[in-house]
Amino acid sequence: MERRRFLASALVTGTLAATAPGVAAAQRKPAAGDRSYMLEILARMAEPVLGPMSEGRLHAAFEPELSPTWDGRNPKVAYLECFGRLISGIAPWLALPDDETPEGHLRAKLRRQALASYAHSVDPASPDYLLWKAEGQPLVDSAYFTNAFLRAPKQLWDPLDAATKQRVVREIQGLRRVPPPYTNWLLFAAMNEAFLLSIGEQWDPIRIDLAVRKINEWYVGDGWYADGPRFHFDHYNSYVIQPMLVEILEVLVATGARFNKLNAPELLEQAYKRMQRFGEHLERLIGPDGSYAPIGRSLTYRTAVFQPLGLLAWRKRLPKSLPEGQVRSATLAAQRAIFRNPSNFDGKGYLTIGFAGHQPTLGDIYSNAGSMYIAAESLIALGLSAKDGYWTAPGLPWTTRKAFSGEAFPKDYYVDY
């Protein structure tokens, strides 16, 4: 009902973005139309997941599609992937205060459902108790599960009942059974420990120290980190490395935790500077029509590529070279380019495996429909209120729009930090 009221209001006021993908039309749309478009994506992703899960019915309602090259792991890993990745991406929006707008009613409903879903996720008696004690994959998605608590502590953690909180802590500490490989996986273990630190529970500083030190050792320059000892060109700087490094360091700074002479404030500023430079690259990767290069593994994660731009916007840390109206226009153009194809969602409303539609052969050996919900990480900017400058600033042409229309645009040089 809340979503229907929201959509009806948007249509009446003319703010709901059209489904046509034309970039020129997208640029003419007011900022309110951009926000309505992104909210519609959020609702399409969240409602089919949180509605059933809040009632303990997600396992019954959702049978996740598996990659044709599925590696044989327990397919129930998909449910933690689905919920954890979704809730991380929409947590900033859920953290906004309640109001009487159609958007506010939708947010209140989804927040109630999210809290109930968290309770089911760790209740062994629930049909929607998630797979915590088998496979290594739960370490990955538990980090998104806990990251949402860091992004919206007062809205998602504080209201949980004591039994649910104890169960969450027990499950997260239990995932220390999974030894992370020397890749971006180190950050998943560290994110969980940062969450435990943030709520005053027993935490392991070594897991954080190792992750922070190794990621910084793997910095290859010009805003990019390698995913392990060797660099490979994919989008894992966006999916995991840049955002999680920053948010883990933010917890260390906020709590004043000190160990092993790790200078968290200095490292946090360094990480933000590097993310800002990386954000400049991301913005330039968006073509004049909103398309961007499908590079590397996990490319079915779709618009999660732009998580760092959303995080920088939410934290008000976009560099001067990236005005808010320009970043909004660019990232919304990319979302329209991807989500204009209706086969991104199946007949029940769940995300499918693919890049710009249902393309299951693009799945990796670990890909399932639950994995796809990391695309919600492209919705972080919705955590800024509709009155924020990010949404009210006039839309601006992004770098490739200027470049390919013959307009002046900034030259680009490497940085040495």
Short mmCIF file of C-alpha atoms in Angstrom, two decimals, residues 179-187 210-211 214-215 217-218 226-230 232:
data_model
loop_
_atom_site.label_atom_id
_atom_site.label_comp_id
_atom_site.label_asym_id
_atom_site.label_seq_id
_atom_site.Cartn_x
_atom_site.Cartn_y
_atom_site.Cartn_z
CA PRO A 179 39.98 -18.33 7.57
CA PRO A 180 39.89 -15.48 5.01
CA PRO A 181 42.23 -15.82 2.03
CA TYR A 182 44.69 -13.02 1.34
CA THR A 183 42.30 -11.04 -0.84
CA ASN A 184 39.47 -8.59 -0.22
CA TRP A 185 38.09 -11.29 2.11
CA LEU A 186 40.33 -9.89 4.85
CA LEU A 187 37.99 -6.91 4.95
CA LEU A 210 45.87 -7.43 9.31
CA ALA A 211 43.21 -6.23 6.88
CA LYS A 214 47.55 -5.70 3.83
CA ILE A 215 45.12 -3.54 1.87
CA GLU A 217 50.41 -2.77 1.16
CA TRP A 218 48.41 -3.65 -1.95
CA ALA A 226 45.14 -4.62 -5.86
CA ASP A 227 42.96 -7.46 -4.63
CA GLY A 228 45.83 -9.43 -3.21
CA PRO A 229 49.49 -9.40 -4.16
CA ARG A 230 48.75 -8.97 -7.87
CA HIS A 232 43.60 -7.51 -11.62
#
